[in-house]
Structures are given as structure tokens and as C-alpha cells.
MMTF fields as JSON, N, C-alpha, C and O atoms, coordinates in Angstrom:
{
  "mmtfVersion": "1.0.0",
  "mmtfProducer": "UNKNOWN",
  "numBonds": 331,
  "numAtoms": 332,
  "numGroups": 83,
  "numChains": 1,
  "numModels": 1,
  "chainsPerModel": [1],
  "groupsPerChain": [83],
  "chainIdList": ["A"],
  "bondAtomList": [4, 2, 8, 6, 12, 10, 16, 14, 20, 18, 24, 22, 28, 26, 32, 30, 36, 34, 40, 38, 44, 42, 48, 46, 52, 50, 56, 54, 60, 58, 64, 62, 68, 66, 72, 70, 76, 74, 80, 78, 84, 82, 88, 86, 92, 90, 96, 94, 100, 98, 104, 102, 108, 106, 112, 110, 116, 114, 120, 118, 124, 122, 128, 126, 132, 130, 136, 134, 140, 138, 144, 142, 148, 146, 152, 150, 156, 154, 160, 158, 164, 162, 168, 166, 172, 170, 176, 174, 180, 178, 184, 182, 188, 186, 192, 190, 196, 194, 200, 198, 204, 202, 208, 206, 212, 210, 216, 214, 220, 218, 224, 222, 228, 226, 232, 230, 236, 234, 240, 238, 244, 242, 248, 246, 252, 250, 256, 254, 260, 258, 264, 262, 268, 266, 272, 270, 276, 274, 280, 278, 284, 282, 288, 286, 292, 290, 296, 294, 300, 298, 304, 302, 308, 306, 312, 310, 316, 314, 320, 318, 324, 322, 328, 326],
  "bondOrderList": [1, 1, 1, 1, 1, 1, 1, 1, 1, 1, 1, 1, 1, 1, 1, 1, 1, 1, 1, 1, 1, 1, 1, 1, 1, 1, 1, 1, 1, 1, 1, 1, 1, 1, 1, 1, 1, 1, 1, 1, 1, 1, 1, 1, 1, 1, 1, 1, 1, 1, 1, 1, 1, 1, 1, 1, 1, 1, 1, 1, 1, 1, 1, 1, 1, 1, 1, 1, 1, 1, 1, 1, 1, 1, 1, 1, 1, 1, 1, 1, 1, 1],
  "groupList": [{"groupName": "ILE", "atomNameList": ["N", "CA", "C", "O"], "elementList": ["N", "C", "C", "O"], "formalChargeList": [0, 0, 0, 0], "bondAtomList": [1, 0, 2, 1, 3, 2], "bondOrderList": [1, 1, 2], "singleLetterCode": "I", "chemCompType": "L-PEPTIDE LINKING"}, {"groupName": "ARG", "atomNameList": ["N", "CA", "C", "O"], "elementList": ["N", "C", "C", "O"], "formalChargeList": [0, 0, 0, 0], "bondAtomList": [1, 0, 2, 1, 3, 2], "bondOrderList": [1, 1, 2], "singleLetterCode": "R", "chemCompType": "L-PEPTIDE LINKING"}, {"groupName": "LEU", "atomNameList": ["N", "CA", "C", "O"], "elementList": ["N", "C", "C", "O"], "formalChargeList": [0, 0, 0, 0], "bondAtomList": [1, 0, 2, 1, 3, 2], "bondOrderList": [1, 1, 2], "singleLetterCode": "L", "chemCompType": "L-PEPTIDE LINKING"}, {"groupName": "PHE", "atomNameList": ["N", "CA", "C", "O"], "elementList": ["N", "C", "C", "O"], "formalChargeList": [0, 0, 0, 0], "bondAtomList": [1, 0, 2, 1, 3, 2], "bondOrderList": [1, 1, 2], "singleLetterCode": "F", "chemCompType": "L-PEPTIDE LINKING"}, {"groupName": "TYR", "atomNameList": ["N", "CA", "C", "O"], "elementList": ["N", "C", "C", "O"], "formalChargeList": [0, 0, 0, 0], "bondAtomList": [1, 0, 2, 1, 3, 2], "bondOrderList": [1, 1, 2], "singleLetterCode": "Y", "chemCompType": "L-PEPTIDE LINKING"}, {"groupName": "GLY", "atomNameList": ["N", "CA", "C", "O"], "elementList": ["N", "C", "C", "O"], "formalChargeList": [0, 0, 0, 0], "bondAtomList": [1, 0, 2, 1, 3, 2], "bondOrderList": [1, 1, 2], "singleLetterCode": "G", "chemCompType": "PEPTIDE LINKING"}, {"groupName": "MET", "atomNameList": ["N", "CA", "C", "O"], "elementList": ["N", "C", "C", "O"], "formalChargeList": [0, 0, 0, 0], "bondAtomList": [1, 0, 2, 1, 3, 2], "bondOrderList": [1, 1, 2], "singleLetterCode": "M", "chemCompType": "L-PEPTIDE LINKING"}, {"groupName": "PRO", "atomNameList": ["N", "CA", "C", "O"], "elementList": ["N", "C", "C", "O"], "formalChargeList": [0, 0, 0, 0], "bondAtomList": [1, 0, 2, 1, 3, 2], "bondOrderList": [1, 1, 2], "singleLetterCode": "P", "chemCompType": "L-PEPTIDE LINKING"}, {"groupName": "ALA", "atomNameList": ["N", "CA", "C", "O"], "elementList": ["N", "C", "C", "O"], "formalChargeList": [0, 0, 0, 0], "bondAtomList": [1, 0, 2, 1, 3, 2], "bondOrderList": [1, 1, 2], "singleLetterCode": "A", "chemCompType": "L-PEPTIDE LINKING"}, {"groupName": "VAL", "atomNameList": ["N", "CA", "C", "O"], "elementList": ["N", "C", "C", "O"], "formalChargeList": [0, 0, 0, 0], "bondAtomList": [1, 0, 2, 1, 3, 2], "bondOrderList": [1, 1, 2], "singleLetterCode": "V", "chemCompType": "L-PEPTIDE LINKING"}, {"groupName": "GLN", "atomNameList": ["N", "CA", "C", "O"], "elementList": ["N", "C", "C", "O"], "formalChargeList": [0, 0, 0, 0], "bondAtomList": [1, 0, 2, 1, 3, 2], "bondOrderList": [1, 1, 2], "singleLetterCode": "Q", "chemCompType": "L-PEPTIDE LINKING"}, {"groupName": "LYS", "atomNameList": ["N", "CA", "C", "O"], "elementList": ["N", "C", "C", "O"], "formalChargeList": [0, 0, 0, 0], "bondAtomList": [1, 0, 2, 1, 3, 2], "bondOrderList": [1, 1, 2], "singleLetterCode": "K", "chemCompType": "L-PEPTIDE LINKING"}, {"groupName": "ASP", "atomNameList": ["N", "CA", "C", "O"], "elementList": ["N", "C", "C", "O"], "formalChargeList": [0, 0, 0, 0], "bondAtomList": [1, 0, 2, 1, 3, 2], "bondOrderList": [1, 1, 2], "singleLetterCode": "D", "chemCompType": "L-PEPTIDE LINKING"}, {"groupName": "CYS", "atomNameList": ["N", "CA", "C", "O"], "elementList": ["N", "C", "C", "O"], "formalChargeList": [0, 0, 0, 0], "bondAtomList": [1, 0, 2, 1, 3, 2], "bondOrderList": [1, 1, 2], "singleLetterCode": "C", "chemCompType": "L-PEPTIDE LINKING"}, {"groupName": "HIS", "atomNameList": ["N", "CA", "C", "O"], "elementList": ["N", "C", "C", "O"], "formalChargeList": [0, 0, 0, 0], "bondAtomList": [1, 0, 2, 1, 3, 2], "bondOrderList": [1, 1, 2], "singleLetterCode": "H", "chemCompType": "L-PEPTIDE LINKING"}, {"groupName": "GLU", "atomNameList": ["N", "CA", "C", "O"], "elementList": ["N", "C", "C", "O"], "formalChargeList": [0, 0, 0, 0], "bondAtomList": [1, 0, 2, 1, 3, 2], "bondOrderList": [1, 1, 2], "singleLetterCode": "E", "chemCompType": "L-PEPTIDE LINKING"}, {"groupName": "ASN", "atomNameList": ["N", "CA", "C", "O"], "elementList": ["N", "C", "C", "O"], "formalChargeList": [0, 0, 0, 0], "bondAtomList": [1, 0, 2, 1, 3, 2], "bondOrderList": [1, 1, 2], "singleLetterCode": "N", "chemCompType": "L-PEPTIDE LINKING"}, {"groupName": "THR", "atomNameList": ["N", "CA", "C", "O"], "elementList": ["N", "C", "C", "O"], "formalChargeList": [0, 0, 0, 0], "bondAtomList": [1, 0, 2, 1, 3, 2], "bondOrderList": [1, 1, 2], "singleLetterCode": "T", "chemCompType": "L-PEPTIDE LINKING"}, {"groupName": "SER", "atomNameList": ["N", "CA", "C", "O"], "elementList": ["N", "C", "C", "O"], "formalChargeList": [0, 0, 0, 0], "bondAtomList": [1, 0, 2, 1, 3, 2], "bondOrderList": [1, 1, 2], "singleLetterCode": "S", "chemCompType": "L-PEPTIDE LINKING"}],
  "groupTypeList": [0, 1, 2, 0, 3, 2, 4, 3, 0, 5, 6, 0, 7, 8, 9, 6, 10, 6, 0, 11, 9, 11, 6, 3, 12, 13, 13, 14, 15, 2, 12, 2, 15, 12, 15, 0, 16, 15, 3, 2, 15, 17, 0, 10, 12, 15, 12, 2, 2, 18, 9, 15, 4, 10, 17, 8, 3, 2, 12, 16, 11, 15, 15, 15, 15, 17, 0, 4, 18, 4, 18, 8, 6, 2, 0, 4, 11, 13, 6, 16, 16, 15, 12],
  "groupIdList": [1, 2, 3, 4, 5, 6, 7, 8, 9, 10, 11, 12, 13, 14, 15, 16, 17, 18, 19, 20, 21, 22, 23, 24, 25, 26, 27, 28, 29, 30, 31, 32, 33, 34, 35, 36, 37, 38, 39, 40, 41, 42, 43, 44, 45, 46, 47, 48, 49, 50, 51, 52, 53, 54, 55, 56, 57, 58, 59, 60, 61, 62, 63, 64, 65, 66, 67, 68, 69, 70, 71, 72, 73, 74, 75, 76, 77, 78, 79, 80, 81, 82, 83],
  "secStructList": [7, 2, 2, 2, 2, 2, 2, 2, 6, 6, 1, 1, 7, 1, 1, 7, 3, 3, 3, 3, 3, 3, 3, 3, 3, 3, 1, 1, 2, 2, 2, 2, 2, 2, 2, 2, 2, 2, 2, 2, 2, 6, 1, 7, 4, 4, 4, 3, 3, 3, 3, 3, 3, 3, 3, 3, 3, 3, 3, 3, 4, 4, 4, 6, 3, 3, 3, 3, 3, 3, 3, 3, 3, 3, 3, 3, 3, 3, 3, 6, 6, 7, 7],
  "xCoordList": [-13.098, -14.038, -13.707, -14.495, -12.289, -11.745, -12.408, -12.636, -12.588, -13.273, -14.853, -15.133, -15.722, -16.79, -16.929, -17.79, -16.059, -15.87, -15.485, -15.925, -14.517, -14.281, -15.511, -15.551, -16.299, -17.38, -18.344, -18.853, -18.649, -19.646, -19.279, -20.135, -18.005, -17.714, -17.346, -16.518, -17.668, -17.482, -16.213, -16.101, -14.976, -13.887, -13.76, -12.744, -14.726, -14.862, -16.112, -17.197, -16.098, -17.21, -18.283, -17.899, -19.528, -20.366, -20.546, -20.636, -20.612, -20.79, -19.733, -19.297, -19.193, -17.885, -18.486, -19.533, -17.531, -18.103, -17.5, -16.407, -18.258, -17.741, -17.683, -18.375, -16.844, -17.057, -17.735, -17.52, -18.604, -19.529, -19.324, -18.695, -20.022, -20.385, -21.692, -22.295, -22.053, -23.43, -23.336, -22.802, -23.775, -23.802, -24.764, -25.781, -24.719, -25.814, -25.402, -24.295, -26.638, -26.515, -27.951, -28.992, -27.729, -29.108, -28.619, -27.454, -29.635, -29.428, -29.87, -29.709, -30.167, -30.194, -29.466, -29.804, -28.621, -27.602, -28.512, -28.029, -29.933, -30.682, -31.288, -31.477, -31.45, -32.034, -30.921, -31.048, -29.768, -28.856, -28.419, -27.932, -28.735, -28.521, -29.616, -29.361, -30.991, -31.931, -31.825, -32.268, -31.229, -30.93, -29.786, -29.754, -28.861, -27.623, -28.19, -27.861, -28.978, -29.501, -30.465, -30.422, -31.262, -32.13, -31.346, -31.673, -30.288, -29.521, -28.807, -28.757, -28.073, -27.193, -28.152, -27.698, -29.295, -30.311, -30.314, -30.435, -30.197, -30.018, -29.008, -29.214, -27.823, -26.173, -25.719, -25.942, -25.073, -24.425, -23.342, -22.651, -23.16, -22.071, -20.698, -19.914, -20.574, -19.045, -19.016, -17.848, -19.682, -19.787, -19.566, -19.232, -19.852, -19.342, -17.85, -17.341, -17.282, -15.936, -15.096, -13.932, -15.993, -15.551, -16.798, -17.686, -16.82, -17.704, -16.958, -16.373, -17.244, -16.548, -17.872, -18.991, -17.537, -18.284, -17.764, -16.626, -18.78, -18.547, -19.535, -20.722, -19.21, -20.262, -19.642, -18.426, -20.494, -20.179, -21.377, -22.463, -21.308, -22.199, -22.014, -20.863, -22.876, -23.116, -23.74, -24.945, -22.947, -23.52, -24.021, -23.371, -25.448, -26.137, -26.847, -27.93, -25.805, -26.008, -27.221, -27.898, -27.626, -28.546, -30.002, -30.991, -30.082, -31.373, -31.242, -32.02, -30.001, -29.81, -30.056, -30.802, -29.416, -29.712, -28.429, -27.77, -28.056, -27.015, -27.44, -28.418, -27.037, -27.303, -26.307, -25.147, -26.63, -25.884, -26.172, -27.27, -25.162, -24.942, -24.106, -23.008, -24.994, -24.159, -24.331, -25.335, -23.171, -22.824, -22.16, -21.152, -22.258, -21.319, -21.41, -22.249, -20.414, -20.386, -19.66, -18.661, -20.468, -20.222, -19.912, -20.816, -18.79, -18.084, -18.139, -17.545, -18.833, -19.197, -19.261, -19.544, -18.988, -19.058, -20.388, -21.381, -20.345, -21.868, -21.436, -20.274, -22.374, -22.343, -22.657, -23.288, -22.156, -22.224, -23.491, -23.855, -24.266, -26.042, -26.902, -28.081, -26.269, -27.053, -26.886, -25.801, -28.013, -27.809, -27.326, -27.088],
  "yCoordList": [0.479, 1.331, 1.118, 1.389, 0.516, 0.501, -1.044, -1.34, -1.722, -3.16, -2.642, -3.007, -2.05, -1.649, -0.777, -0.794, -0.225, 0.791, -0.106, 0.072, -1.143, -1.993, -2.915, -3.547, -3.071, -4.294, -3.58, -4.177, -2.078, -1.519, -1.276, -1.444, -0.89, -0.44, -2.026, -1.917, -3.062, -4.424, -4.911, -5.815, -4.575, -5.231, -6.501, -7.18, -6.906, -7.653, -8.532, -8.009, -9.73, -10.459, -10.586, -11.112, -10.242, -10.251, -11.832, -11.956, -12.98, -14.246, -14.963, -14.87, -15.807, -16.758, -18.117, -18.674, -18.456, -20.036, -21.026, -20.819, -21.966, -22.852, -24.201, -24.232, -25.364, -26.765, -27.641, -27.811, -28.155, -29.181, -30.684, -30.789, -31.812, -32.872, -33.374, -33.121, -34.375, -34.767, -36.186, -36.573, -37.069, -38.693, -39.23, -38.554, -40.255, -41.207, -42.657, -43.094, -43.468, -44.718, -45.388, -45.082, -46.304, -47.057, -48.395, -48.714, -49.112, -50.581, -51.076, -52.238, -50.486, -50.419, -49.244, -48.061, -49.724, -48.817, -47.779, -46.665, -48.088, -47.21, -46.012, -44.825, -46.533, -45.495, -44.408, -43.216, -45.115, -44.049, -42.971, -41.861, -43.614, -42.64, -41.725, -40.528, -42.127, -41.161, -40.156, -39.03, -40.445, -39.602, -38.765, -37.708, -39.183, -38.447, -37.229, -36.048, -37.669, -36.614, -35.651, -34.477, -35.927, -34.866, -34.045, -32.888, -34.7, -33.483, -32.54, -31.338, -33.288, -32.287, -31.257, -30.208, -31.484, -30.469, -29.223, -28.098, -29.367, -28.325, -27.144, -26.055, -27.583, -27.047, -26.78, -27.553, -25.71, -25.679, -26.718, -27.21, -27.069, -27.937, -27.528, -28.272, -26.445, -25.818, -26.063, -26.273, -26.091, -26.453, -27.697, -27.896, -28.678, -30.174, -30.2, -29.909, -30.654, -30.901, -32.259, -32.405, -33.245, -34.624, -35.718, -35.321, -36.698, -37.654, -39.355, -40.14, -39.428, -40.894, -42.064, -41.852, -43.087, -44.05, -45.458, -45.871, -46.128, -47.378, -48.388, -48.062, -49.512, -50.603, -51.816, -51.986, -52.545, -53.268, -54.21, -53.685, -55.47, -56.593, -57.562, -57.828, -57.992, -59.072, -60.167, -60.131, -61.365, -62.708, -63.138, -63.389, -63.16, -63.641, -65.086, -65.277, -66.112, -67.51, -68.024, -68.865, -67.504, -68.053, -67.668, -68.352, -66.727, -66.546, -66.423, -65.897, -67.085, -67.183, -66.095, -66.191, -64.905, -63.514, -62.786, -62.868, -62.025, -61.02, -59.743, -59.341, -59.137, -57.187, -56.562, -56.961, -55.515, -54.787, -53.377, -52.979, -52.692, -51.24, -50.445, -50.655, -49.61, -48.806, -47.113, -46.458, -46.842, -45.615, -44.325, -44.704, -43.096, -41.995, -41.071, -41.158, -40.001, -38.865, -37.945, -38.22, -36.776, -35.831, -34.531, -33.999, -34.032, -32.658, -31.569, -31.504, -30.704, -29.568, -28.122, -28.112, -26.914, -25.904, -25.297, -25.7, -24.317, -23.807, -22.094, -21.798, -21.312, -19.983, -20.518, -21.563, -19.704, -20.206, -20.278, -21.01, -19.37, -19.246, -20.323, -20.445, -21.224, -22.481, -23.49, -23.662, -24.629, -25.935, -26.767, -27.946],
  "zCoordList": [27.052, 26.145, 24.877, 23.971, 24.617, 23.166, 22.622, 21.449, 23.576, 22.894, 22.513, 21.371, 23.026, 22.9, 21.501, 20.621, 21.622, 20.204, 18.854, 17.718, 19.308, 18.128, 17.998, 16.942, 18.676, 18.678, 17.757, 16.809, 18.071, 17.371, 15.76, 14.891, 15.479, 14.339, 13.656, 12.752, 13.839, 13.367, 13.32, 12.492, 14.051, 13.947, 14.899, 14.753, 15.898, 16.715, 16.456, 16.709, 16.01, 15.847, 16.852, 17.896, 16.815, 18.145, 18.586, 19.808, 17.891, 18.098, 17.675, 16.527, 18.663, 18.149, 17.724, 18.054, 16.922, 16.366, 17.587, 18.114, 17.894, 18.612, 17.711, 16.693, 18.07, 17.587, 18.562, 19.762, 17.763, 18.815, 17.955, 16.902, 18.688, 18.074, 18.584, 19.627, 17.289, 17.648, 17.468, 16.429, 18.328, 18.367, 17.728, 17.573, 17.318, 16.717, 16.742, 16.425, 17.24, 17.248, 17.119, 17.701, 16.267, 15.873, 15.524, 15.288, 15.524, 15.417, 13.623, 13.25, 13.12, 11.781, 10.591, 10.578, 9.815, 9.266, 8.487, 8.285, 7.985, 7.352, 8.293, 8.027, 9.124, 10.661, 10.626, 10.346, 10.985, 11.032, 9.975, 10.187, 8.718, 7.46, 7.691, 7.554, 8.073, 8.024, 9.141, 8.911, 10.474, 11.029, 11.018, 11.647, 10.341, 10.011, 8.834, 8.951, 7.841, 6.801, 7.612, 7.244, 8.576, 8.893, 10.011, 10.276, 10.659, 11.033, 10.256, 10.513, 8.986, 8.066, 7.475, 7.019, 7.467, 6.738, 7.746, 7.261, 8.998, 9.855, 9.942, 10.479, 9.283, 9.094, 7.824, 6.892, 7.696, 6.254, 5.846, 6.738, 4.586, 4.262, 4.846, 5.435, 4.625, 4.959, 6.664, 6.991, 7.517, 8.845, 9.504, 10.671, 8.388, 8.877, 8.436, 7.354, 9.649, 9.609, 9.62, 9.248, 10.152, 10.078, 10.481, 11.235, 10.108, 10.38, 10.759, 10.013, 12.0, 12.347, 12.235, 12.702, 11.648, 11.976, 12.296, 12.072, 12.855, 13.499, 13.513, 13.524, 13.514, 13.601, 14.536, 14.625, 15.142, 16.473, 16.323, 16.08, 16.432, 16.784, 18.044, 18.39, 18.6, 19.625, 19.168, 18.922, 18.983, 18.869, 20.251, 21.266, 20.015, 21.289, 20.915, 20.362, 21.437, 21.046, 21.694, 21.103, 23.101, 23.892, 23.115, 23.376, 22.306, 21.858, 20.209, 19.413, 19.985, 18.257, 17.451, 16.477, 17.805, 17.319, 17.487, 18.523, 16.392, 16.223, 16.545, 15.915, 17.222, 17.818, 17.088, 17.196, 16.26, 15.654, 16.025, 16.412, 15.887, 16.554, 15.259, 14.743, 15.049, 13.91, 14.462, 14.742, 14.467, 15.154, 14.594, 13.997, 14.524, 13.855, 14.878, 15.775, 14.769, 15.563, 14.417, 13.752, 14.397, 13.364, 14.112, 14.757, 14.069, 14.437, 13.617, 12.541, 14.082, 13.297, 14.086, 15.284, 13.379, 13.692, 13.796, 13.19, 14.591, 15.059, 15.693, 15.974, 15.805, 16.547, 17.873, 18.029, 18.94, 20.41, 20.92, 21.841, 20.193, 20.763, 20.077, 20.407, 18.996, 18.719, 19.28, 19.835, 19.339, 19.849, 18.885, 19.149]
}
């Protein structure tokens, strides 16, 4: 009963914050930039905690082609009822 009372008078938040990650992986760095910018429009600036970035490449000699991978992981805060 005490918790219910504290909830109703506003001493316990109704929704808790969670930490989530969002992964991105693209073959072109500009595509990665676009995808990240689109995602950043959906969250508040202060909710972004960290950005991890990585590039990798595979030199495919048979097809005389180099395959690139640009990836990023964003760590952010959100309310537990958000996706």
C-alpha cells in the first residue's frame, strides 16, 4: 500500500529508464552517416551516451574488388516502453 501511495504522489517514477544499443552496418560510409542521422532525429541529444565506430575491408583478389564494411553502435537511454 505504501508503494502505491508513493507512486500516486509522484515520489516513484511511473516509467524507468533503460540503456539500449542500436547497431548499424553499411557498405558505404555515407549510407552509414544517413542511417545514424535518421536515428538521432528520434532521440533527445542528452539520451545519447556513446558511439562506437569501426571499419573493415576484405580484399577479394579473385574478383579484383575490395569489400568495405562501415559499422557503428550507438548506446542510448530510453524509457522502458519505447523501442
